[in-house]
Amino acid sequence: MEKVITAHNLTRTFGDFTAVDAISFEVGKGEIFGFLGANGAGKTTAMKMLIGILSPSAGSATVAGFDLVTESEKIKRNIGYMSQRFSLYEDLTVMENIRFYAGIYGLSLSAIREKSSSMLERLELSGESKTLVRALPLGWKQKLAFSLAIIHEPKIVFLDEPTGGVDPATRRRFWEMIYETAAGGMTVFVTTHYMDEAEYCNRVSIMVDGKIEALDEPSRLKQQYHADSMDAVFQIMASGAKRSE
Amino acid sequence: MRVLLFLLVKEFQQIFRNPAIIRIIFIMPAVQLLVLPLAADYEVKNVYITVVDNDHSSYSHALVNKLVASDYFVLTGYADSYAQAMLDIEQDRSDLIIEIPGQFERTLVREDKATVSIAANAVNGAKGGIGASYAASLIQDFNTDIRTDWLQLPRYNPYPVIAITGSNWYNLHMRYDLFMVPGILVILLTMVGSFLASINIVYEKEVGTIEQINVSPIRKYQFILGKLIPFWIIGFVVLTIGLVISRVAYGIIPEGSFGLIYLFAAVYLLAFLGIGLLLSTYADTQQQAMFISFFLMMIFILMGGLYTSIDSMPEWAQVIAHLNPVTYFIEVMRMVVMKGSTFADIRSQFFIISGMAVFFNVWAVLNYRKRN
């Protein structure tokens, strides 16, 4: 399988605190890769290095075939990112947000028109294009943020705890969107601490205290730890953690 | 170029949707220009006096009348003794005690001289000091009046006197508004540059949208230009509103050219936008940005020659004042508005401000990181 992310001993320290401790892994094209860990385990830090907003202290990585340290601007054309806070402009309308994010990725005006109308239809937001994002319910904001993160059809999309705070029904629908996206060949790199979501991933890695302690398909991890759910696997792993929030 | 365009569209959409910024753009110049020049007036008026008249003679009455008849003094009342008059000072009803000794008229007539004592409340130093010297000069005047009364057409003036007549160039009537308004226009632009711009960028940090920008292929210079240009334009709008207000409210029409004012303002705004930008690269929250720019503003304004003359500052303070961009623009604004100076006259200030603009912006750009 074609590798779109390779990390080798990737490390990040803050002072004498090692947030991410020499992690190595690979992610294949079209894979849904779950990045799990308790709060403070280092998942967000690791992800921020991969998307190029935090420099690694040591180690190396390639994302979308480009070197993390020397070619970070090239990486940025090929990735999408949705942060925990959704990063939409709340004081802009739905349409203005779409136009802005599509515009800064260099989409032409006609492409923006085309994309936005099909996107609004898919999200069932056609009637809301002139609504301020601030006024949208959380679930809609989150779906809109995801659609904007992939509007430029990147090779990889990074999702940082995308379903925090939304109801189970919305979470299900959100995961349907993720499946559709991955089916189209886009790689999905997602951090979460909902263990039921971990079951939906092709492969998961579990971070404990800055290190990757386990990395495999959910079914094989369950087998290996003699557990009947990912939640149980995670409990076993996390019980060894020294760090906490 | 296209990316910059999208950034600018987004920025203006946000600005026009933010009622606070719209209000600041229109109300700030109006309030500052209409209130400050009238209030920040050095002319001491309404000095309250308590008179201790131990003489009750026609001369002592004439003296008090002369004081009260001037625009400067308001009579709080008469006191029977100095101690009683002190009560007025202590209770802040009076600024000055004028004590006329008993036998004032008699000694004046017989011995050709008499003493009047003035005691000033120097808690408000300027008022006390200036009040006392106004009073002294009025008493001096009174002195001349009686002398001419008595001398009755001398054949020659026994005291040769050189009379001094002055004329105040560029501000004939010593109008304070003419002096203050150009300075306040400068302060307005300073606020737009450092305050609005830095708070705007830090806001994006605070809500997290800057992260989304940083993972996008937007270049550093594009992002920064996208932030600078809107506030640059807002600065010109504020300046224009300010010039209209000073024309309508004070009848101030610059002697020099508007073009020169706008040219200098353009570079000056760049310098302050650079400072604002720099601030935003260091601050993480709007609160921090606000406090730092508030602190800087205090120094910039107080050390910029708006209220006090830089020439009379101690030498070390003059050095600081000359590192302060506000100083140069206030100087230039006054020169152009009052004297009608041309580019040749303000060349050195222009180059210094240009240098500062380059310095702060380069520092800010170097310090702005897409990656930590």
PDB file of N, CA and C in Angstrom, chain B residues 279-323:
ATOM      1  N   LEU B 279       3.283  43.715  18.427  1.00  0.00           N
ATOM      2  CA  LEU B 279       2.617  43.420  19.690  1.00  0.00           C
ATOM      3  C   LEU B 279       1.846  42.122  19.596  1.00  0.00           C
ATOM      4  N   SER B 280       1.141  41.952  18.488  1.00  0.00           N
ATOM      5  CA  SER B 280       0.275  40.786  18.364  1.00  0.00           C
ATOM      6  C   SER B 280       1.094  39.508  18.239  1.00  0.00           C
ATOM      7  N   THR B 281       2.338  39.624  17.791  1.00  0.00           N
ATOM      8  CA  THR B 281       3.136  38.402  17.720  1.00  0.00           C
ATOM      9  C   THR B 281       3.600  37.978  19.109  1.00  0.00           C
ATOM     10  N   TYR B 282       3.641  38.939  20.039  1.00  0.00           N
ATOM     11  CA  TYR B 282       4.056  38.584  21.396  1.00  0.00           C
ATOM     12  C   TYR B 282       2.881  38.236  22.305  1.00  0.00           C
ATOM     13  N   ALA B 283       1.733  38.884  22.076  1.00  0.00           N
ATOM     14  CA  ALA B 283       0.599  38.673  22.980  1.00  0.00           C
ATOM     15  C   ALA B 283      -0.206  37.449  22.543  1.00  0.00           C
ATOM     16  N   ASP B 284      -0.746  36.734  23.542  1.00  0.00           N
ATOM     17  CA  ASP B 284      -1.563  35.569  23.213  1.00  0.00           C
ATOM     18  C   ASP B 284      -3.047  35.829  23.381  1.00  0.00           C
ATOM     19  N   THR B 285      -3.366  36.821  24.211  1.00  0.00           N
ATOM     20  CA  THR B 285      -4.778  37.113  24.415  1.00  0.00           C
ATOM     21  C   THR B 285      -5.028  38.596  24.158  1.00  0.00           C
ATOM     22  N   GLN B 286      -6.266  38.904  23.863  1.00  0.00           N
ATOM     23  CA  GLN B 286      -6.621  40.300  23.598  1.00  0.00           C
ATOM     24  C   GLN B 286      -6.322  41.169  24.811  1.00  0.00           C
ATOM     25  N   GLN B 287      -6.517  40.567  25.991  1.00  0.00           N
ATOM     26  CA  GLN B 287      -6.258  41.318  27.205  1.00  0.00           C
ATOM     27  C   GLN B 287      -4.798  41.756  27.276  1.00  0.00           C
ATOM     28  N   GLN B 288      -3.907  40.810  27.007  1.00  0.00           N
ATOM     29  CA  GLN B 288      -2.475  41.153  27.013  1.00  0.00           C
ATOM     30  C   GLN B 288      -2.189  42.257  26.005  1.00  0.00           C
ATOM     31  N   ALA B 289      -2.709  42.080  24.789  1.00  0.00           N
ATOM     32  CA  ALA B 289      -2.438  43.065  23.747  1.00  0.00           C
ATOM     33  C   ALA B 289      -2.934  44.439  24.173  1.00  0.00           C
ATOM     34  N   MET B 290      -4.107  44.443  24.805  1.00  0.00           N
ATOM     35  CA  MET B 290      -4.699  45.701  25.213  1.00  0.00           C
ATOM     36  C   MET B 290      -3.838  46.385  26.268  1.00  0.00           C
ATOM     37  N   PHE B 291      -3.401  45.602  27.266  1.00  0.00           N
ATOM     38  CA  PHE B 291      -2.611  46.201  28.336  1.00  0.00           C
ATOM     39  C   PHE B 291      -1.284  46.732  27.814  1.00  0.00           C
ATOM     40  N   ILE B 292      -0.630  45.945  26.967  1.00  0.00           N
ATOM     41  CA  ILE B 292       0.663  46.407  26.458  1.00  0.00           C
ATOM     42  C   ILE B 292       0.464  47.659  25.614  1.00  0.00           C
ATOM     43  N   SER B 293      -0.553  47.657  24.758  1.00  0.00           N
ATOM     44  CA  SER B 293      -0.665  48.849  23.909  1.00  0.00           C
ATOM     45  C   SER B 293      -1.126  50.042  24.735  1.00  0.00           C
ATOM     46  N   PHE B 294      -1.889  49.793  25.786  1.00  0.00           N
ATOM     47  CA  PHE B 294      -2.289  50.894  26.662  1.00  0.00           C
ATOM     48  C   PHE B 294      -1.054  51.512  27.332  1.00  0.00           C
ATOM     49  N   PHE B 295      -0.187  50.641  27.811  1.00  0.00           N
ATOM     50  CA  PHE B 295       1.046  51.089  28.455  1.00  0.00           C
ATOM     51  C   PHE B 295       1.897  51.911  27.476  1.00  0.00           C
ATOM     52  N   LEU B 296       2.058  51.372  26.269  1.00  0.00           N
ATOM     53  CA  LEU B 296       2.862  52.090  25.280  1.00  0.00           C
ATOM     54  C   LEU B 296       2.228  53.429  24.911  1.00  0.00           C
ATOM     55  N   MET B 297       0.905  53.420  24.770  1.00  0.00           N
ATOM     56  CA  MET B 297       0.212  54.644  24.397  1.00  0.00           C
ATOM     57  C   MET B 297       0.459  55.762  25.404  1.00  0.00           C
ATOM     58  N   MET B 298       0.386  55.395  26.691  1.00  0.00           N
ATOM     59  CA  MET B 298       0.599  56.396  27.741  1.00  0.00           C
ATOM     60  C   MET B 298       1.944  57.073  27.537  1.00  0.00           C
ATOM     61  N   ILE B 299       2.977  56.232  27.340  1.00  0.00           N
ATOM     62  CA  ILE B 299       4.314  56.784  27.191  1.00  0.00           C
ATOM     63  C   ILE B 299       4.404  57.599  25.911  1.00  0.00           C
ATOM     64  N   PHE B 300       3.904  57.020  24.825  1.00  0.00           N
ATOM     65  CA  PHE B 300       3.985  57.708  23.542  1.00  0.00           C
ATOM     66  C   PHE B 300       3.294  59.070  23.602  1.00  0.00           C
ATOM     67  N   ILE B 301       2.129  59.110  24.241  1.00  0.00           N
ATOM     68  CA  ILE B 301       1.371  60.362  24.245  1.00  0.00           C
ATOM     69  C   ILE B 301       2.011  61.381  25.180  1.00  0.00           C
ATOM     70  N   LEU B 302       2.369  60.918  26.390  1.00  0.00           N
ATOM     71  CA  LEU B 302       2.937  61.875  27.348  1.00  0.00           C
ATOM     72  C   LEU B 302       4.325  62.341  26.919  1.00  0.00           C
ATOM     73  N   MET B 303       5.055  61.480  26.212  1.00  0.00           N
ATOM     74  CA  MET B 303       6.407  61.855  25.792  1.00  0.00           C
ATOM     75  C   MET B 303       6.428  62.359  24.345  1.00  0.00           C
ATOM     76  N   GLY B 304       5.262  62.650  23.795  1.00  0.00           N
ATOM     77  CA  GLY B 304       5.231  63.021  22.385  1.00  0.00           C
ATOM     78  C   GLY B 304       5.073  64.503  22.142  1.00  0.00           C
ATOM     79  N   GLY B 305       5.023  65.279  23.215  1.00  0.00           N
ATOM     80  CA  GLY B 305       4.918  66.716  23.019  1.00  0.00           C
ATOM     81  C   GLY B 305       3.506  67.202  22.764  1.00  0.00           C
ATOM     82  N   LEU B 306       2.515  66.343  23.066  1.00  0.00           N
ATOM     83  CA  LEU B 306       1.141  66.800  22.869  1.00  0.00           C
ATOM     84  C   LEU B 306       0.788  67.861  23.903  1.00  0.00           C
ATOM     85  N   TYR B 307       1.103  67.570  25.163  1.00  0.00           N
ATOM     86  CA  TYR B 307       0.729  68.491  26.227  1.00  0.00           C
ATOM     87  C   TYR B 307       1.888  69.372  26.671  1.00  0.00           C
ATOM     88  N   THR B 308       3.080  68.780  26.664  1.00  0.00           N
ATOM     89  CA  THR B 308       4.199  69.528  27.218  1.00  0.00           C
ATOM     90  C   THR B 308       5.276  69.683  26.153  1.00  0.00           C
ATOM     91  N   SER B 309       5.969  70.789  26.221  1.00  0.00           N
ATOM     92  CA  SER B 309       6.984  71.044  25.213  1.00  0.00           C
ATOM     93  C   SER B 309       8.192  70.133  25.426  1.00  0.00           C
ATOM     94  N   ILE B 310       8.627  69.485  24.356  1.00  0.00           N
ATOM     95  CA  ILE B 310       9.768  68.578  24.467  1.00  0.00           C
ATOM     96  C   ILE B 310      11.043  69.338  24.806  1.00  0.00           C
ATOM     97  N   ASP B 311      11.144  70.589  24.315  1.00  0.00           N
ATOM     98  CA  ASP B 311      12.352  71.377  24.555  1.00  0.00           C
ATOM     99  C   ASP B 311      12.581  71.642  26.029  1.00  0.00           C
ATOM    100  N   SER B 312      11.498  71.603  26.830  1.00  0.00           N
ATOM    101  CA  SER B 312      11.724  71.871  28.245  1.00  0.00           C
ATOM    102  C   SER B 312      11.816  70.596  29.070  1.00  0.00           C
ATOM    103  N   MET B 313      11.895  69.453  28.390  1.00  0.00           N
ATOM    104  CA  MET B 313      12.104  68.210  29.143  1.00  0.00           C
ATOM    105  C   MET B 313      13.584  68.086  29.488  1.00  0.00           C
ATOM    106  N   PRO B 314      13.903  67.300  30.541  1.00  0.00           N
ATOM    107  CA  PRO B 314      15.322  67.040  30.811  1.00  0.00           C
ATOM    108  C   PRO B 314      15.938  66.282  29.622  1.00  0.00           C
ATOM    109  N   GLU B 315      17.257  66.335  29.560  1.00  0.00           N
ATOM    110  CA  GLU B 315      17.908  65.818  28.356  1.00  0.00           C
ATOM    111  C   GLU B 315      17.600  64.349  28.087  1.00  0.00           C
ATOM    112  N   TRP B 316      17.631  63.519  29.159  1.00  0.00           N
ATOM    113  CA  TRP B 316      17.375  62.088  28.949  1.00  0.00           C
ATOM    114  C   TRP B 316      15.971  61.870  28.409  1.00  0.00           C
ATOM    115  N   ALA B 317      15.040  62.726  28.860  1.00  0.00           N
ATOM    116  CA  ALA B 317      13.659  62.567  28.383  1.00  0.00           C
ATOM    117  C   ALA B 317      13.552  62.987  26.923  1.00  0.00           C
ATOM    118  N   GLN B 318      14.374  63.961  26.555  1.00  0.00           N
ATOM    119  CA  GLN B 318      14.354  64.375  25.145  1.00  0.00           C
ATOM    120  C   GLN B 318      14.837  63.252  24.239  1.00  0.00           C
ATOM    121  N   VAL B 319      15.796  62.483  24.756  1.00  0.00           N
ATOM    122  CA  VAL B 319      16.282  61.340  23.965  1.00  0.00           C
ATOM    123  C   VAL B 319      15.140  60.359  23.733  1.00  0.00           C
ATOM    124  N   ILE B 320      14.399  60.069  24.807  1.00  0.00           N
ATOM    125  CA  ILE B 320      13.260  59.146  24.669  1.00  0.00           C
ATOM    126  C   ILE B 320      12.234  59.725  23.699  1.00  0.00           C
ATOM    127  N   ALA B 321      11.965  61.016  23.852  1.00  0.00           N
ATOM    128  CA  ALA B 321      10.962  61.643  22.985  1.00  0.00           C
ATOM    129  C   ALA B 321      11.350  61.519  21.516  1.00  0.00           C
ATOM    130  N   HIS B 322      12.650  61.543  21.261  1.00  0.00           N
ATOM    131  CA  HIS B 322      13.055  61.454  19.858  1.00  0.00           C
ATOM    132  C   HIS B 322      13.089  60.025  19.321  1.00  0.00           C
ATOM    133  N   LEU B 323      12.855  59.059  20.212  1.00  0.00           N
ATOM    134  CA  LEU B 323      12.679  57.684  19.742  1.00  0.00           C
ATOM    135  C   LEU B 323      11.200  57.386  19.532  1.00  0.00           C
TER     136      LEU B 323
END
